[in-house]
Every structure is written in structure tokens, then in C-alpha cells.
Amino acid sequence: MARAPRRRRLVLPLLCLLFQGATALLFAVFVRYNHETDAALWHRDNLSNVDNEFYFRYPSFQDVHVMIFVGFGFLMVFLHRYGFSSVGFTFLVATFTIQWATLVQGFLHSFHGGHIHVGIESLINADFCTGAVLISFGAVLGKTGPAQLLLMALWEAVLFSVNEFILLSLLGVRDAGGSMTIHTFGAYFGLFLSRVLYRSQLEKSRQRQSSVYHSDLFAMIGTIFLWVFWPSFNSAPTALGDGQHRTALNTYYSLTASTLSTFALSALVSGDGRLDMIHVQNAALAGGVVVGTASEMMLTPFGALAAGFLAGTVSTLGYKFFTPVLESRFKVQDTCGVHNLHGVPGLLGAILGVLVAALATHEAYGDGLQDVFPLVANGQRSATSQAVYQLFGMFVTLVFASVGGSLGVGLLLRLPFLDSPPDSQCFEDQIYWEVPGEQEPEAQGPLRAEETDT
Amino acid sequence: MARAPRRRRLVLPLLCLLFQGATALLFAVFVRYNHETDAALWHRDNLSNVDNEFYFRYPSFQDVHVMIFVGFGFLMVFLHRYGFSSVGFTFLVATFTIQWATLVQGFLHSFHGGHIHVGIESLINADFCTGAVLISFGAVLGKTGPAQLLLMALWEAVLFSVNEFILLSLLGVRDAGGSMTIHTFGAYFGLFLSRVLYRSQLEKSRQRQSSVYHSDLFAMIGTIFLWVFWPSFNSAPTALGDGQHRTALNTYYSLTASTLSTFALSALVSGDGRLDMIHVQNAALAGGVVVGTASEMMLTPFGALAAGFLAGTVSTLGYKFFTPVLESRFKVQDTCGVHNLHGVPGLLGAILGVLVAALATHEAYGDGLQDVFPLVANGQRSATSQAVYQLFGMFVTLVFASVGGSLGVGLLLRLPFLDSPPDSQCFEDQIYWEVPGEQEPEAQGPLRAEETDT
Amino acid sequence: MARAPRRRRLVLPLLCLLFQGATALLFAVFVRYNHETDAALWHRDNLSNVDNEFYFRYPSFQDVHVMIFVGFGFLMVFLHRYGFSSVGFTFLVATFTIQWATLVQGFLHSFHGGHIHVGIESLINADFCTGAVLISFGAVLGKTGPAQLLLMALWEAVLFSVNEFILLSLLGVRDAGGSMTIHTFGAYFGLFLSRVLYRSQLEKSRQRQSSVYHSDLFAMIGTIFLWVFWPSFNSAPTALGDGQHRTALNTYYSLTASTLSTFALSALVSGDGRLDMIHVQNAALAGGVVVGTASEMMLTPFGALAAGFLAGTVSTLGYKFFTPVLESRFKVQDTCGVHNLHGVPGLLGAILGVLVAALATHEAYGDGLQDVFPLVANGQRSATSQAVYQLFGMFVTLVFASVGGSLGVGLLLRLPFLDSPPDSQCFEDQIYWEVPGEQEPEAQGPLRAEETDT
């Protein structure tokens, strides 16, 4: 009886200190400013130079940064007794993942001369990797402790980066907004992990797996910041100029359609025509996921609307009909429904990318073909071939996510000395946090006369 | 008894699907990327070209986007049982309006070669139209269902766009931040609509027409994001360079003055010197509205302060003294007080624009006169003439708003098969939403020993 | 008994009107648009000119603006009965300070030809001054009325500006993100003020000096927006190009480390391994404070991590162990713990600046030395000499803050006709605000059949 609290007392801080010490050491040895960030390498003349990407990318980066911390953090606050953990563990896991992803991605993408060179792109990429980890967090929300989540992030960030490197650098797959690399990967990684961590006795905590009125409003803060800034998410790493412009536009339109279809379907599938806040909080965002791959391509505004409409529809139906099946038939307990918001829309987005890539022509893209499909523009590939590579990239991602989320980290997270909550204390802040009451300590009557008048 | 729920069950989803299908079809036929968004038309060389407006306007667009969804959405959450509807219907109505406005404004402003050409300006303009629709929503908040609101948006977006086209393109009126086209139009459209939908039995729902402590805090999220980003709202469509710069500055100063005067007046007009949160949530923003027309002009920093001070004062007095009269004398039930925040400050802003335009000289504006008053710069008009046109624009707006909000849509929204709430269920989420309780299902005592230790 | 309410009724509005009138008058006489804001002085050709700083600085400005109003405002909402005052008085004090700081800073920094010339830099600088005033507000939160706070801001903004002028303009000290000028100054000004206003009977209000579950979630909105946008805060006034880029990067990394160390230490110092939300809300931000001076320098990414780690650790330990001592031994009641978040991390940041400045070489900075240490680049100073000036700047700041916060304003704020709350009514909104209840006026059961069906 005495050992468990001591374990919990020490595992998390020791892991934090160990991880921080290790990344700091690796930063000291390997990480350097890149040529736009280093005072000695950069020149003021560069400001008028289009090579200076900082000013073109920084506003989008900040939007993405808000999405990661405010968006994901508050989206998961919907559980009525898990708000501290949702926003707090998002904070913890994201900050570690950012440091760790900077290293892993740096070794794969910007390692030369013995050093990793960091700049604004590093920040965007690290935030993207963090997005995938937080998607996985959504699948296991309430059933894992912070130390478990840090171990998950340690492993997932490596797999994420390797998968991303294989797709983008080796296979020449296009996936700017990460339908595959971020959403599909993060969702299935989390779902397979949730399968390994299946709790047959989760009923004991079921009364806490629901929202209250104001926790749903807090969650809408997350939803709306994600929704509003998603055009920046998909466009943050695209080619400057028309690429970023078009990506932002497509994402904007797609999201409007997924929101309309979410409202339509939510009312349709309920028994009495009432809307379900869970659908609005989540499925409305599927339009951003589904154009993660294709929004930089010549999708057309109509294509964006159609894709968003499909994603919102499928996602809402998933929340209504498939989430229960996922638990009862497949033993996957998906707390936030990431399968519906990121998994299926991510796969649809990958397939949409296959289709749009197959239709790419020199007429449709002009000089811009070099930016969107450089291997096609250079004659190294046909559009059909590019489409096949896109499809292959989706399967590679599924393999990485499923194997990584089950075999690898699943077993690790079952180690007994970690801080997994007991079945009866899932979705409960008190096990990890000092929690104040919800009510004021004293009843608040009107002020007494002598107090207001003195 | 069985028919009403079925009606409610089908009207909203059918309307969503119908509207989405129609706009998608129109998008397929008419909407194309503009020359900065199309891969085949844009060239990387453009990045160093000042014609590439995307990078100069995108940050402001994102600020406006936050204002529309976070700002308006949460500002209306102040009602204690209407938070889901406030933020949810904002989401629904805004997403439809964006699509629809893109089409209507596109036909009026960027239709050539048989196509509407969309780019970053389309997004800003669609968000602006949405702002007007959401202002009208504020007037009828709690008394209209989502299907009614979609019909309102359908009609209002058309009138908004036609009025905007008449003012800006035909009359050569200047109204960057929309004191007339957005605020005056949206407010009086909503108020006339509210008059047509007058409910003599609204007393039955009066106990729900109030805030609770935390709903007022949620509303402040909306207020502050509106307040903070308003400089971007007014400057988003202005001329690049000094125009955007000056507009942002003027709006910033005006808002500080309206906030100070709101606090002063709120304390002055209350019986006991206590501040009223309704004033702070709303009247503090009037400084942004009042310089919507004039902030791109040479208003001077002092002029901005004076205008903001006046607007905050008038708005606070309006909330205190005029809103009750509006209901008792004019039978206009104005839930959010849009008359005080958008109506009167919008009219004051229009008049301020008349005055500042009348004072425009070649000395004061130099080469910049071309950007702010091109017809005056070209010698087609005198400054006085421009001022008269500005004034005429205000009256045109009032005619469009009043006739459009009463005759047109007012009757449509009274159609019996729509989802208007009964008098006793206004300001109530439960009629449209699955609503969880406010309290946790179980009392949360301290954890029992066996739970924390296992 | 009758006099007190009347005093409260009139002091605040009269002060608002007086201050607004005075600043408006001074604006009319002295404030003019600068050459980038004035239509007559600016030319469209400037858009391609790097001298046009508006587009490079506006996105960062908006991020800072969000931090001031959303960040500070909501961070202080953690008290369960002081949410209206926290967010409301932030709003009031900030808007006055912005106007007033524009004047005072303008006289010191951009006064020529008899006029103050304002532009985007004025907005950033005014927001920075406001940041310092709000830090001081955090120390006296709940124990001062709005009229007292306005007087505090009047005095503090002058001292802030003079201190800033001495450091940056006379001593040639570098302090872009304000470790000294903003955080150290604001914190110690507030702490000395809190000492002068010491209340021996504060126990009478102690039951209100705590959070409830949802007030802690509201506070996390403030925390996360501060955390996310802090890279923009530190980089807003730095040299364009590599300077802004590097500053943003260093701040980003430093914050990740302070967050990890905060979680580690929070769990370590608690008795049972549970995390404390107060630490997460505050100490996680110390990484932004500690690199306020050094983040524009060649701190290296590792240096940023190390600094952030140190700051998060020291700050968390401060909340746990030093805040109680501060009250019991030093009679300083520090409501928000600004000593731990801004005071000590600010001093550490100043010392870090001393160290990094001492190590500056021509090799490490290349041409960039001109931007970061112009006096060293010009040969007017050695790096060691610059370091000594940095250290001297820290002491100057401490003198201004301590003398200013105690002698000057402390006595002024004790004037009897001000609106200081009685000891038994500290941390209580009702004394200044019309406050609705927390519970809905009616119990919300399921809708009755006749209501849903009609």
C-alpha cells in the first residue's frame, strides 16, 4: 500500500529530469542555429530576398502553435473530471515532444557538418510531430498517466519522424498538411496502443466519462481555435506563394463544408433531431484533416467543398455508430474518438491525394508543378506513378502506426511501476493533481451592509 | 404532439444538405482560383512583388477569422442556458454564410470570363459578410432556431452584398472597416427582424435571459478577442502600406478610449457605483465600430481617442437606458443589445466618415489621397462631394437593412414549419441540443485509500 | 456609513474621465502619425523597402496584444470570486496605461519637431509598459480597487519609461524582451507596493484566496496564450532578420524546458507526488522571462534549454517554499506570486544577459554584432564593458522599482478616499461589480412534453 504512492511520486519527476537532461546534452552537442538564425551567417540584405522564409512562415507557425496547445489542450477538456489532466498533460507531453522531435527530425532532415541546423522550419516540424502524439493521447485519454505518456511520446516521435522521412524524402510522397504522416499515423498509433491497454473493467469509471455543461464550452474553445487556424496548419510547410495561398483557401472551404454536414448528420442520426455537442466539437474539424494531403494541389474550390462534406458526414456517422462497435467488437476504447476525427478522415485524405495526384498535368499546374510534384515536373515520374507512390505511402504509414503502437510501446506502457490509473479511477484528475472543489468554499450571499459601507 | 419533433428533426438537416448541395454545385460551375492562387498562373518571382497581397493580408485575415468564430461565438455565451446554441449556431450560420457570400460577392466583385476568381480577398470579404449576419443573430438570439437562422443568412448575405456593392463600387463610398456596410446594416437588419418576430409572451422565458458568473467569464473571452484583433478587422481590406498601418493605429487608440469611457459611465449610471459586466463586454468594443469608416483616413490619433470616447459613452448609456425603451415602446427585443454596440456606433461611425472625408485635402494626404479617396485624387469629386456620397451611403444602408429585415425575411421566418422555440422555451439549449447537466454525476469526495494506493 | 458608497461611486468614474480627458488633450497637442503611418509622408514604393517595418512587426504585435489582454487577464482569473475584477481591471488598467505610456515613452523616444510620432513601434512599446503594470497588479490582486490601480498605473508607467530610457538609450543596455525593464521592474515595483499596503488582517478574506476547478481552467487559457506567444513577445522589438528569428527560437526552446522542469519539481516537492496547478499556470512561463534579455544574443539552443530549466525549477521552488516566507517574514502579500514568475526569473535573465554579453565576439556574431551590440561593434565598448553595463542596468532597475513602488505610490494609494476593499472583502468581486449567481435561477430538469412538442 505504501509503494504505489512513492512510485507515482518519483516516476514522473525522474522521467522529466532524465529526458530533459538527455535532450539538453544532445542539444549541446548537435544543435546549432541555421544560416537564417545565426548572427554571423545572416545579412540584413537577405530581408528583401525571397530565401528568407522566416517572415513568410512565422505567422503560420504561431497559428499552428496555438492549435497544438490551445486547440488540442482544450478540445480534450470535455471530460468533466479530467480538465487539469487534459490541458496539463498536453502541455507536458507537447513540450517534451518538441525538444525530442527537434533532435530526431534534425538528424533525418537537416544534419550536415556534424550538426543539426534549426530555424523556423524546425519549429513547424516539431509542432507537427507533437500534433501526432497528441492525437494518440486522445485515444488513451483518461486511461494513462503522465509518465506513460512521456514514454509513448519518446517512442512515437521516433517512429513518426522515420515514417515521415520515408514518405517525404525517400518515396517523394506529398503530404503537406499530414493527412497521412500526422493524422493517420497519430490515430492508428493511438488506437493500437489503446487496444493493447484495453481495460475490461472500464465500466467502473464510466460515470466520469462524460461532459458537463461548462466542460463542453471549454472544449469548444479548443474546437474553434483548431477550426480557425487549420488553413495555417495545412499551409505552414508548403511552397511559398501560390502554394501557401491555395492550401489555405482549400482548407478554409473544406472546413465550412464539414461543419455544415456535421450539423446535418448530427440532427439526422439523433432520435429526436437534437444536435450532439460531441459531433460539433469533433466532426466539424474533419474537413481540415481530409485535405491535409490534397489542399496544396489543384483540388479546386469545389473539390474542397466535396471533400469536406464527405469527411464531416463520415466522421459524424463514425461517432454515432462506429465508436461503440470499436469498443465492443475490437476492444479499442477510443476516448476522444480519434478514429472518427483523424483516422478515417486521414485515410480519406490520403486517397484524395492519390486521386488528385493522378490527375496532375502540366497544363493544370504550369510552372507550379515544380513546387507541388517536383519529380513529375522533372520527368522522373508520371502523374500515375506519383499516385501509386502516394498510395504506397498510406500503407507504409499504417504499418508504422500499427506495429509501433502495439508491439513496441504497448508492452512498455504496461510496465508495472508506471503511473497507470486503476480501473476505478480513470478519467479522474485527483489521482495526479491537487484538485480544488467546484463550489466556492462559502455560500455567497449579498454583502452585508457594514461591509459595503466601510 | 408527434409532428413538432419530427419537423424539428428534418427541417434543419434538410436545409443544411440543400444549401450545401446548392453552393457546391455553384462552386463547381463558377468558382476558380485567382491568379495568385492558381499554380499555373502564379510565378515564384511574384514573391518579391508588391502585387502579391497574400503575405500582407493573411495575418490580418486570420485575426478577423478568430473574431468571427471565437469573438462573436463566445461573446453571445453570456446567457446561462444558451451557451451551446450561441457558439454552435454561430459556427453553423457562419460556415454557410462564408460559402454563400463567396458566391454572391464573387458575382458582384470578381466575375469575369464566366468565373468567380477567389483569393485571400474573397476570404476576408466572406468573413465580413458573416460578421454582419452574426450581428443580426445577436438581436434575435435565443428566439430563433437554427433553420430560421440559415434562412436569415441566405437572405441577409444577398442584401449585404448588394448594399456593399452599391456603396463601394457604384457610389464610391469608403467604408473599410464597415461602420455602414457591416455594423449599421447588420444591426438594423436584425432589429427590424426582431420587431417582426416580436413575442409579447417573452416573459415566460425571462428567467433564462440572464447570465451566471462563469457564463460572463466565457463571454469575456469573446469580448477580449474581438477587442484585441479589431485593428486587423478595420485594416484588413485597406490599401497596403500606410493605409493598413494608420487604420490599425487609429482603431487601437479608439478602443482604449471606448473602454475607459465604458468603465466611467458604467459606474456612473449604476445606483451604487458598481460596474456592470454587460457594459464591459459590449460597450468597450464600440470604439472599434465607430472608426470602421474613418480609421483609414487622416483621423489623427486624437480624433481616434475622441471618437472612441464618444462611442463608449453612448453605447453604455444605450444599454442602461435605451434597451428597455426599445422593447417597451418599439417592441424590439434586442437580446445582445446590438443597437447599442453596432447600431448607434455604426451610425456615428458613418457620420464621422462624412466629417473626415469633408476635411480631406491634398496637403493632408499627399500621394496617399489616391489610396483613400481615389475619386477626389483624380479630380472626379471634391472632398465635400465625397462627404455627401458618404452620407448618402448611410441612408442607402438603412433602407436596405430595414426593408430587408422586415418585409423580406421577417415573414419568411414566421413560416410555421420552421423551428422557432415556443415562448416558454426561449434562451434554452435543451430544445435544440442534447445537454448534459451542470453538476458532476457523482459527488467528488477525497479518493479512498485503496484507490490511490493500488 | 453613507459616505463610503458615494465615494466609491464617484472616485472611479471621475478618475477615468479625468485621465481620459488629460491624455486626449495631450494627444491633440503632441501626437502625430510617423512617416510610415501618415498618408502624405509614405509612398507605395516603400513596400518593397526593408525600412517598412510594419509588415515585419505587426504579427508579433498582435501576439503581444493577445498576451496582455487574454494572457494576463485570464491568468489572474484563478481566484474563485475575483474573475470579473481580474479580467475587468486588467482591461481598464491596460487601456489607460496604453494611452499614457504612448505619451511618456513618446516624449522620451520619438519627440522631435515638437511632436511625438507614433507607429507600430509605439504600439509594441505601450503594450510592453502595460505588461509591467499588470505584473505589479498581480502582486496586489484582490487587495486594491480600480481607482487605486489607475493611480498606480499613472505613476508606474512614468517610472517604467524613465528606467527603460536610462537603460536602453543612456546606458546602451540590451533588453529586448524585458527581463529587466519589464519583469524585474514590474515585479519589484508590485512587491514593494504590496509591502506598503500590507494587511495584517488579511486572514479575514483568506477563504476567498483560492481557486475552484473551473477557475483554474480559465486561468490556463491565460497561461497557454502567454506561453504560446512568448516568442513574439521577446522578438517583437529586436532587429529584423536573424535577430527576430533567433529570439523566437531561443524563447520557444527555453519555454519547453521550463515547462518540463516545472512538472518535475511540482511533483517532487508535493507530499504525495501530485501536481499543483499553480505551478503549471505560472512557473512553466518562467522560461520566457529568463531569456528576455539574452534571447536575441547568441545564446545557443542549448543555452536556451538550460536557462529555461533553471527558471522553471527556481520558480516552482519559489511558489512552494518562498511565497509563505515572503508574507510571514517580509510582510509582502504576493497574490499571484509575481516574485517567483517575474522577479527571480527576471533577475536570472538579467544575469544571463551579463554572461552572454561578456562572451560576445566578432567571430560569433559577424556582421550581426552591429544589430545586437552596436557599441561593441563600433569599438566604443569591449564585450566585458557591455556586460558591466548590463549588470549596472539591473541595479538601476531595482532602485527604480523599489523606491517607486514604496515611497512614491505606496503612500498615495493609502489615501482614505480611494476604493480599497476592507480586509474582510478582499478577493471579492461583489464590492465592485454587479455579480450574478453561479447557479442557474431554476433547476433544469428535462423539458416537459408539452414544451418540446408545441
CSV table of C-alpha atoms in Angstrom, one decimal, chain C residues 216-358:
chain,number,residue,atom,x,y,z
C,216,ASP,CA,-8.2,27.1,-12.7
C,217,LEU,CA,-9.2,26.1,-16.2
C,218,PHE,CA,-10.0,29.7,-17.1
C,219,ALA,CA,-6.6,30.6,-15.8
C,220,MET,CA,-5.0,28.0,-18.0
C,221,ILE,CA,-6.4,30.0,-21.0
C,222,GLY,CA,-4.2,32.8,-19.9
C,223,THR,CA,-1.2,30.6,-19.2
C,224,ILE,CA,-1.3,28.9,-22.6
C,225,PHE,CA,-1.7,32.1,-24.6
C,226,LEU,CA,1.2,33.6,-22.8
C,227,TRP,CA,3.3,30.5,-23.3
C,228,VAL,CA,2.4,30.2,-27.0
C,229,PHE,CA,3.0,33.8,-27.9
C,230,TRP,CA,6.1,34.5,-25.8
C,231,PRO,CA,8.4,34.0,-28.7
C,232,SER,CA,6.7,37.0,-30.3
C,233,PHE,CA,7.0,39.0,-27.0
C,234,ASN,CA,10.7,38.7,-26.8
C,235,SER,CA,11.3,39.1,-30.5
C,236,ALA,CA,8.8,42.0,-31.2
C,237,PRO,CA,11.4,44.8,-30.8
C,238,THR,CA,14.6,43.1,-31.9
C,239,ALA,CA,16.5,43.7,-35.1
C,240,LEU,CA,14.8,42.5,-38.3
C,241,GLY,CA,16.0,39.3,-39.8
C,242,ASP,CA,18.2,36.9,-37.9
C,243,GLY,CA,17.6,38.8,-34.7
C,244,GLN,CA,13.9,38.2,-34.6
C,245,HIS,CA,14.3,34.7,-35.9
C,246,ARG,CA,16.9,33.7,-33.3
C,247,THR,CA,15.0,35.4,-30.5
C,248,ALA,CA,11.8,33.5,-31.3
C,249,LEU,CA,13.7,30.2,-31.5
C,250,ASN,CA,15.5,30.7,-28.2
C,251,THR,CA,12.3,31.6,-26.4
C,252,TYR,CA,10.5,28.6,-27.8
C,253,TYR,CA,13.1,26.2,-26.6
C,254,SER,CA,13.5,27.9,-23.2
C,255,LEU,CA,9.8,27.6,-22.5
C,256,THR,CA,9.7,23.9,-23.3
C,257,ALA,CA,12.5,23.4,-20.7
C,258,SER,CA,10.8,25.5,-18.0
C,259,THR,CA,7.6,23.5,-18.5
C,260,LEU,CA,9.3,20.2,-18.1
C,261,SER,CA,11.2,21.3,-15.0
C,262,THR,CA,8.0,22.7,-13.6
C,263,PHE,CA,6.2,19.4,-13.8
C,264,ALA,CA,9.2,17.6,-12.4
C,265,LEU,CA,9.6,19.9,-9.4
C,266,SER,CA,5.9,20.3,-8.8
C,267,ALA,CA,5.6,16.5,-8.4
C,268,LEU,CA,8.8,16.3,-6.4
C,269,VAL,CA,8.0,18.9,-3.8
C,270,SER,CA,4.5,17.8,-3.1
C,271,GLY,CA,3.9,15.4,-0.3
C,272,ASP,CA,2.3,12.7,-2.4
C,273,GLY,CA,3.5,13.3,-6.0
C,274,ARG,CA,0.5,15.2,-7.1
C,275,LEU,CA,1.0,18.1,-9.4
C,276,ASP,CA,-0.1,21.6,-8.3
C,277,MET,CA,-1.9,23.7,-10.9
C,278,ILE,CA,-0.5,26.9,-9.5
C,279,HIS,CA,3.0,25.8,-10.6
C,280,VAL,CA,1.8,24.8,-14.0
C,281,GLN,CA,0.0,28.0,-14.5
C,282,ASN,CA,2.9,30.1,-13.6
C,283,ALA,CA,6.4,28.5,-13.3
C,284,ALA,CA,6.0,27.0,-16.7
C,285,LEU,CA,6.2,30.5,-18.1
C,286,ALA,CA,9.4,31.4,-16.3
C,287,GLY,CA,11.4,30.2,-19.4
C,288,GLY,CA,10.0,33.2,-21.3
C,289,VAL,CA,11.1,35.6,-18.6
C,290,VAL,CA,14.6,34.3,-18.1
C,291,VAL,CA,15.6,34.7,-21.8
C,292,GLY,CA,14.0,38.2,-22.1
C,293,THR,CA,17.5,39.8,-22.2
C,294,ALA,CA,19.6,37.0,-23.8
C,295,SER,CA,17.3,35.5,-26.4
C,296,GLU,CA,18.4,38.0,-29.1
C,297,MET,CA,22.0,37.2,-28.3
C,298,MET,CA,24.0,34.1,-29.5
C,299,LEU,CA,22.7,32.1,-26.5
C,300,THR,CA,22.7,28.8,-28.5
C,301,PRO,CA,19.7,26.4,-28.4
C,302,PHE,CA,21.4,24.5,-25.5
C,303,GLY,CA,21.8,27.7,-23.6
C,304,ALA,CA,18.1,28.4,-24.0
C,305,LEU,CA,17.2,24.9,-22.7
C,306,ALA,CA,19.5,25.3,-19.7
C,307,ALA,CA,18.2,28.8,-18.9
C,308,GLY,CA,14.6,27.6,-19.1
C,309,PHE,CA,15.2,24.6,-17.0
C,310,LEU,CA,16.8,26.7,-14.3
C,311,ALA,CA,14.0,29.2,-14.3
C,312,GLY,CA,11.2,26.6,-14.1
C,313,THR,CA,13.0,25.0,-11.2
C,314,VAL,CA,13.7,28.1,-9.2
C,315,SER,CA,10.2,29.4,-9.9
C,316,THR,CA,8.4,26.2,-8.7
C,317,LEU,CA,10.6,26.1,-5.6
C,318,GLY,CA,9.7,29.7,-5.0
C,319,TYR,CA,6.0,29.1,-5.1
C,320,LYS,CA,6.3,26.2,-2.8
C,321,PHE,CA,8.8,27.5,-0.2
C,322,PHE,CA,9.4,31.2,-0.6
C,323,THR,CA,5.9,32.7,-1.0
C,324,PRO,CA,4.9,31.8,2.5
C,325,VAL,CA,8.2,33.3,3.9
C,326,LEU,CA,7.7,36.4,1.9
C,327,GLU,CA,4.5,37.0,3.8
C,328,SER,CA,5.5,35.8,7.2
C,329,ARG,CA,9.0,37.3,7.3
C,330,PHE,CA,8.9,40.2,4.9
C,331,LYS,CA,5.2,41.2,5.2
C,332,VAL,CA,4.8,41.1,1.4
C,333,GLN,CA,1.5,39.5,0.4
C,334,ASP,CA,2.1,38.5,-3.2
C,335,THR,CA,-1.3,37.2,-4.5
C,336,CYS,CA,-0.1,35.8,-7.9
C,337,GLY,CA,3.4,35.0,-6.8
C,338,VAL,CA,4.9,37.5,-9.2
C,339,HIS,CA,8.2,37.2,-7.2
C,340,ASN,CA,8.5,33.7,-8.5
C,341,LEU,CA,7.3,34.2,-12.0
C,342,HIS,CA,8.7,37.6,-12.8
C,343,GLY,CA,11.0,38.7,-10.0
C,344,VAL,CA,13.6,36.0,-9.6
C,345,PRO,CA,13.4,34.8,-13.2
C,346,GLY,CA,13.8,38.4,-14.3
C,347,LEU,CA,16.9,38.8,-12.2
C,348,LEU,CA,18.3,35.5,-13.5
C,349,GLY,CA,17.5,36.7,-17.0
C,350,ALA,CA,19.5,39.9,-16.4
C,351,ILE,CA,22.4,37.9,-15.1
C,352,LEU,CA,22.2,35.6,-18.0
C,353,GLY,CA,22.4,38.7,-20.2
C,354,VAL,CA,25.5,39.8,-18.4
C,355,LEU,CA,27.2,36.5,-19.0
C,356,VAL,CA,26.2,36.1,-22.7
C,357,ALA,CA,27.2,39.7,-23.4
C,358,ALA,CA,30.6,39.2,-21.8
